Coordinates of C-alpha atoms in Angstrom, one line a residue:
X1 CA 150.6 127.5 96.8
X2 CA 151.2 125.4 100.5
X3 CA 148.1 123.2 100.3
X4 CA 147.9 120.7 103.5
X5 CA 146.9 117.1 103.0
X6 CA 144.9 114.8 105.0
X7 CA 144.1 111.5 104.4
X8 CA 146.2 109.3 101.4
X9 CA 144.3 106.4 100.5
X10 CA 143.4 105.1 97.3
X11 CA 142.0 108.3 96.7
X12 CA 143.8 110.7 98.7
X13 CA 146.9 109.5 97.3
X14 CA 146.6 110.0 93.6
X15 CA 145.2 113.3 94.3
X16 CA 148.4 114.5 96.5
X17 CA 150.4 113.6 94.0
X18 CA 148.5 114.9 91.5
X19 CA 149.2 118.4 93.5
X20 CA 153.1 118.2 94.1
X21 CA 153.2 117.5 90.3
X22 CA 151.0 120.6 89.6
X23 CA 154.4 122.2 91.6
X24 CA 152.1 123.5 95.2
X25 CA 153.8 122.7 97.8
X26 CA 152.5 120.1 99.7
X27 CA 152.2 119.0 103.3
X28 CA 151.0 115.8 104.2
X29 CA 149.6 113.6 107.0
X30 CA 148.8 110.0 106.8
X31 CA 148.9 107.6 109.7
X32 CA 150.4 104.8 107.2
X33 CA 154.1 105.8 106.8
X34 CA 154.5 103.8 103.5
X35 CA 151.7 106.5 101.7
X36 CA 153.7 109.7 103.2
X37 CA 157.4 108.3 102.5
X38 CA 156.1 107.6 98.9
X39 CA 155.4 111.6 98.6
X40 CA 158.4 112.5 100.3
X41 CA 160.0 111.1 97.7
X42 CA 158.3 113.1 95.0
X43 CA 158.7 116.3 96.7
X44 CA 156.3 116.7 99.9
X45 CA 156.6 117.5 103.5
X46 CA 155.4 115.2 106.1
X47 CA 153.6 116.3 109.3
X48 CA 153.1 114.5 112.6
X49 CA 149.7 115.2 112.8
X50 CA 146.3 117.2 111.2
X51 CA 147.6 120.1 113.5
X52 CA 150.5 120.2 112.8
X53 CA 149.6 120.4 108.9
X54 CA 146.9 123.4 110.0
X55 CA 150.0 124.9 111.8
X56 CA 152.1 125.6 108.3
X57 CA 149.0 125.9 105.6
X58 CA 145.9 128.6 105.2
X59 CA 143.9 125.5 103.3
X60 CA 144.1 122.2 103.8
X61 CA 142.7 119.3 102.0
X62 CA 141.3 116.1 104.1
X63 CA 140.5 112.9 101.9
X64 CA 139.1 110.1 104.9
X65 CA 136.7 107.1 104.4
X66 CA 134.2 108.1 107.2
X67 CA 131.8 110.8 108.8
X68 CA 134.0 109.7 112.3
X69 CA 137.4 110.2 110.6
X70 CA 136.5 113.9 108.8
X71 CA 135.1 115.2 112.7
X72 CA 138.2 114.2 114.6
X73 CA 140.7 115.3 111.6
X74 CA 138.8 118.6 111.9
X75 CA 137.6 119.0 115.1
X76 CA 138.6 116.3 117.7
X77 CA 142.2 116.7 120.1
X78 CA 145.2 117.6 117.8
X79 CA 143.0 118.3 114.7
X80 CA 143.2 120.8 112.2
X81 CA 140.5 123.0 114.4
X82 CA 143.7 124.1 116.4
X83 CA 145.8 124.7 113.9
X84 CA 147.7 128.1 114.3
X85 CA 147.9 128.7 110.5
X86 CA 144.9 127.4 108.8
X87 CA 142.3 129.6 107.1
X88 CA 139.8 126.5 105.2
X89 CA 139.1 123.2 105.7
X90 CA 138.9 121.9 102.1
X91 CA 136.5 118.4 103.0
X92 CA 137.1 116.1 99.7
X93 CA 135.1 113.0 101.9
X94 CA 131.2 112.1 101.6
X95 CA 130.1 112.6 104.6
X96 CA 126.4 113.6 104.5
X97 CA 125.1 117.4 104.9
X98 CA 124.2 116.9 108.4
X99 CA 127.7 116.0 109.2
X100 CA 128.9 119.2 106.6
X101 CA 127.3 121.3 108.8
X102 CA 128.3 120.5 112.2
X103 CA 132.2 120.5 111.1
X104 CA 131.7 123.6 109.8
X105 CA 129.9 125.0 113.1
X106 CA 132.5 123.8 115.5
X107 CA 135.2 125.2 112.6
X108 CA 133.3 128.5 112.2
X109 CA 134.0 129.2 116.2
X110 CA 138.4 129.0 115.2
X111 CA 136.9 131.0 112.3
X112 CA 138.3 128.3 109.8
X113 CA 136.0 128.4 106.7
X114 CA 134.4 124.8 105.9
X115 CA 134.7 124.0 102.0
X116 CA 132.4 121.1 101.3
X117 CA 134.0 119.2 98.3
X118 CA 133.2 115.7 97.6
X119 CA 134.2 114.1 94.6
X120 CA 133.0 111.7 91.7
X121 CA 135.0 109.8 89.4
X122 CA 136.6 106.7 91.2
X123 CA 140.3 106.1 91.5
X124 CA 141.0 106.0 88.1
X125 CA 139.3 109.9 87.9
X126 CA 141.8 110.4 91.0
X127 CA 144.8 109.4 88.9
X128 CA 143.9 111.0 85.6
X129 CA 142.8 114.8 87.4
X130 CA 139.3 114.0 85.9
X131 CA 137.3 113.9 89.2
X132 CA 133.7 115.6 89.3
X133 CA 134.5 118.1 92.2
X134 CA 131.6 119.7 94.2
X135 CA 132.2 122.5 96.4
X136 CA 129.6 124.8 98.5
X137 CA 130.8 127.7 101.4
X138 CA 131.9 130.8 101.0
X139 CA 132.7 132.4 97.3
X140 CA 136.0 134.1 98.3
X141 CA 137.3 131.1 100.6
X142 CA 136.2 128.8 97.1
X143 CA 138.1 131.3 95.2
X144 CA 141.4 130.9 96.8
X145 CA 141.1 126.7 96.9
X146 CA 139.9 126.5 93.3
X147 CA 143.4 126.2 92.0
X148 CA 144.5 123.5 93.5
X149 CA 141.1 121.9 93.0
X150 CA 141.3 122.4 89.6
X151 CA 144.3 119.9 89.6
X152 CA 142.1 117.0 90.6
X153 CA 139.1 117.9 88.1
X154 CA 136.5 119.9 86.8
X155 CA 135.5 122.0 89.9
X156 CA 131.6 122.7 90.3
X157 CA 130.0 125.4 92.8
X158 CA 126.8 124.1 94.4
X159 CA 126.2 127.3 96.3
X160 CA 127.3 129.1 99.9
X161 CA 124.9 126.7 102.0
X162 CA 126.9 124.5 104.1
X163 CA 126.4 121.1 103.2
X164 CA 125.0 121.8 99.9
X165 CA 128.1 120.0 97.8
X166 CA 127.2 116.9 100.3
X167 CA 123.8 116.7 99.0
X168 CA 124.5 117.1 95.3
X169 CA 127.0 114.0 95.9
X170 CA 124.3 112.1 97.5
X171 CA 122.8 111.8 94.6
X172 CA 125.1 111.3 92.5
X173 CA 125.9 108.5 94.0
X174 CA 122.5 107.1 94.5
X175 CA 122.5 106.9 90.9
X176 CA 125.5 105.3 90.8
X177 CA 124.5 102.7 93.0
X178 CA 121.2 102.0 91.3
X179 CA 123.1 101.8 87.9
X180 CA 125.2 98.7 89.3
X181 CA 122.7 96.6 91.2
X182 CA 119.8 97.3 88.2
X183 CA 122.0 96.8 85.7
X184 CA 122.9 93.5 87.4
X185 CA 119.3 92.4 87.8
X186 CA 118.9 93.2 84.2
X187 CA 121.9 91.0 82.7
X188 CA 121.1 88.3 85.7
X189 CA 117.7 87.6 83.8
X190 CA 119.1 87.6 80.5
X191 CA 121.6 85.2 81.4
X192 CA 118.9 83.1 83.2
X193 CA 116.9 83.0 79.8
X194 CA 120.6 82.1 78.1
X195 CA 121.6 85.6 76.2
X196 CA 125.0 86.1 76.1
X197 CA 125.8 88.5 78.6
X198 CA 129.1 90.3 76.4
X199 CA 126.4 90.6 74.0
X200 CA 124.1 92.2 76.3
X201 CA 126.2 94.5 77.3
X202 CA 127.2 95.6 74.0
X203 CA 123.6 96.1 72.8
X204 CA 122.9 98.2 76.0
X205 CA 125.9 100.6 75.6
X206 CA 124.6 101.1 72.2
X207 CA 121.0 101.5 73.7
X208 CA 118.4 103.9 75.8
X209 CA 119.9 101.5 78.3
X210 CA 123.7 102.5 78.6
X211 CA 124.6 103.6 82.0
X212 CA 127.8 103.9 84.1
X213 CA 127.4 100.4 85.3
X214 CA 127.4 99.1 81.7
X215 CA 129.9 101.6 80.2
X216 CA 132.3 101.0 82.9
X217 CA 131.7 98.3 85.8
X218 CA 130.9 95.1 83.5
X219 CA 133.4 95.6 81.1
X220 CA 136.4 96.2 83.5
X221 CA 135.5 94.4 86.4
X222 CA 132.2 92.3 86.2
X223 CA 132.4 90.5 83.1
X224 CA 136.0 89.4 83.5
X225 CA 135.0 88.3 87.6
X226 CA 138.1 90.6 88.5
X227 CA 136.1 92.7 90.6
X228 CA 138.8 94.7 91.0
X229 CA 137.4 98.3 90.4
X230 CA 138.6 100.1 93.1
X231 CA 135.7 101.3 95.4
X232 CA 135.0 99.3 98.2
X233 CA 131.4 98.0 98.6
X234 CA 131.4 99.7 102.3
X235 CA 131.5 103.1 101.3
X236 CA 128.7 102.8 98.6
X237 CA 126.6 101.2 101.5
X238 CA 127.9 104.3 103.3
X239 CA 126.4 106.7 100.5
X240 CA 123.6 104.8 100.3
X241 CA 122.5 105.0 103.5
X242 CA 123.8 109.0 103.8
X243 CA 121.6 109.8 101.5
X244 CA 118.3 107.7 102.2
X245 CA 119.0 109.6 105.5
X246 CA 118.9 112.7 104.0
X247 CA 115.6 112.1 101.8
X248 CA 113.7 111.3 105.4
X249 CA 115.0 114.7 106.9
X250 CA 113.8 116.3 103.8
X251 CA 110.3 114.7 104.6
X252 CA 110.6 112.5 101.5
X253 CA 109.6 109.0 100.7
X254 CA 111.6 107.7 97.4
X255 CA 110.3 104.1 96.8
X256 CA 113.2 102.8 94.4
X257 CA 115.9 104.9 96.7
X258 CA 114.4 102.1 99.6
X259 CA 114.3 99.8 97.1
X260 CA 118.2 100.1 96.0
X261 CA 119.1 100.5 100.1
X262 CA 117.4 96.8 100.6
X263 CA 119.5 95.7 97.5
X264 CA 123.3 97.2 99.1
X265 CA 122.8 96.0 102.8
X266 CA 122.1 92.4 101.2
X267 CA 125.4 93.4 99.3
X268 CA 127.6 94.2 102.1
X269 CA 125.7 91.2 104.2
X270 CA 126.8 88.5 102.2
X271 CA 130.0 90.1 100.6
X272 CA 131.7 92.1 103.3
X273 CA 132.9 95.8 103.5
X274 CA 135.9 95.2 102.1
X275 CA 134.8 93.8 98.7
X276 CA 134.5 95.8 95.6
X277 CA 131.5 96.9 95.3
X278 CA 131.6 95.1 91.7
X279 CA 131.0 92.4 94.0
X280 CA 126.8 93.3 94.1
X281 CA 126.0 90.9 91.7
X282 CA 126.8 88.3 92.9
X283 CA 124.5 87.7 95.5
X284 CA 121.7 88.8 92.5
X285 CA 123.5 85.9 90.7
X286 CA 122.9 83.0 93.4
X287 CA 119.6 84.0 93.9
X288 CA 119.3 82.8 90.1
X289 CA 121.7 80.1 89.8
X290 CA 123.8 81.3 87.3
X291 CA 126.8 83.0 86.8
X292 CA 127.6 86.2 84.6
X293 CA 130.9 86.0 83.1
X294 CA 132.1 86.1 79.4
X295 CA 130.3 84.4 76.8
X296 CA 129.6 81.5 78.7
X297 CA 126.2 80.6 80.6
X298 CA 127.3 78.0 83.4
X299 CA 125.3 77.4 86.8
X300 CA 126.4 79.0 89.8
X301 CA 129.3 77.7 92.4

């Protein structure tokens, strides 16, 4: 199958590859040359631009860190929207429903299909082919594209409404994000009133308490201070605020969503974009004076 790919980041990346190992045929766009030659290498084409990669494939893939990035890759001058070859716009970004449904408006007038298909799962569920991948447009169109999606993990259809995929990401990843900062404030106190937080930890995961955060995060990035996880704390603030956007155009008022959106723009405040997003206790942390890290309890730098 001749997929197009858009976009190879930390995610994009493993994802692409993931595809030219799968044996599709695989053309790829990437403004950094160091992420394409790396797929030459293994097998790909590379393309001069998204048109050009709409120009020689019927479905394209487009992995990009922002709502700006997925409408000019689609839509804007020398985008995929003018590609003389494409038939579906596979979207693998987060980019909010509102956004979903204006790309696939403007693409619905080339009469390119919009797929919706964000994804869960991190970059270690990009390089393993584990991701949680949500799709919503047209049956047949989600048909042809679920082979290669079925390389980058279990593939779920949300329904034909455009942006529909979008909004069950949302919320994923509103849970995702209250799992880190709670589960933060929870350890902070404990280590405030001198538990051990490995110990904590351990008695959570084996508790009503055990959540992604405390399966995953502390473990492998928290606990350790690496912080090394892999998603930057800009794009959960990005979620975040996608999808407490999207509860106010659904006329709703969610108390502990505002509550967690306070929490992240503190976050990404004092810690940058660029930090992992690991990285969101530690402003919970010098609010308390102490420092969560191993067995010991020490006051905070």
């Amino acid at each position: 199958m001749d997929i197009g790919f858009i976009g190879l980041g930390k995610m994009g990346f493993p994802m692409a590859r993931r595809l030219i190992e799968a044996k599709h045929k695989l053309i790829v766009f990437d403004q950094r040359k160091e992420a394409v030659d790396k797929l030459l290498a293994l097998g790909a084409a590379a393309a001069s631009s998204p048109k050009d990669v709409a120009d020689r494939a019927e479905t394209v893939l487009a992995s990009l860190p922002s709502l700006q990035a997925s409408l000019e890759v689609a839509t804007g001058n020398g985008g995929v929207i003018e590609g003389a070859r494409i038939k579906r716009f596979v979207d693998l970004s987060t980019v909010g429903s509102q956004m979903a449904v204006r790309i696939h408006g403007l693409l619905g007038t080339r009469n390119i299909v919009q797929l919706d298909s964000p994804v869960s799962g991190g970059v270690g569920g990009a390089e393993k082919g584990t991701l949680a991948v949500m799709v919503s447009g047209p049956h047949a169109d989600f048909d042809a594209a679920k082979p290669a999606l079925d390389v980058i993990g279990k593939v779920f259809f949300i329904g034909e409404k455009p942006g529909a995929a979008q909004t069950m990401k949302l919320a994923n990843n509103f849970l995702s994000a209250t799992a880190v900062v709670a589960t933060s404030e929870a350890v902070v106190m404990g280590v405030k009133a001198r538990l051990d937080p490995a110990v904590m930890i351990d008695v959570i995961n084996a508790g009503s308490g055990m959540n992604t955060a405390s399966r995953d995060k502390f473990p492998r990035a928290i606990l350790p201070r690496t912080f090394d996880f892999g998603f930057a704390t800009g794009l959960m603030v990005k979620d975040v605020r996608l999808c407490l956007d999207e509860m106010k155009s659904l006329g709703l008022s969610m108390e502990v969503a505002e509550a967690v959106g306070r929490l992240w723009e503190t976050v990404i405040r004092d810690m940058g974009a660029d930090s992992d997003f690991t990285t969101a206790i530690k402003p919970i942390e010098a609010a308390a004076g102490v420092v969560v890290g191993g067995t010991k309890v020490r006051a905070a730098e």
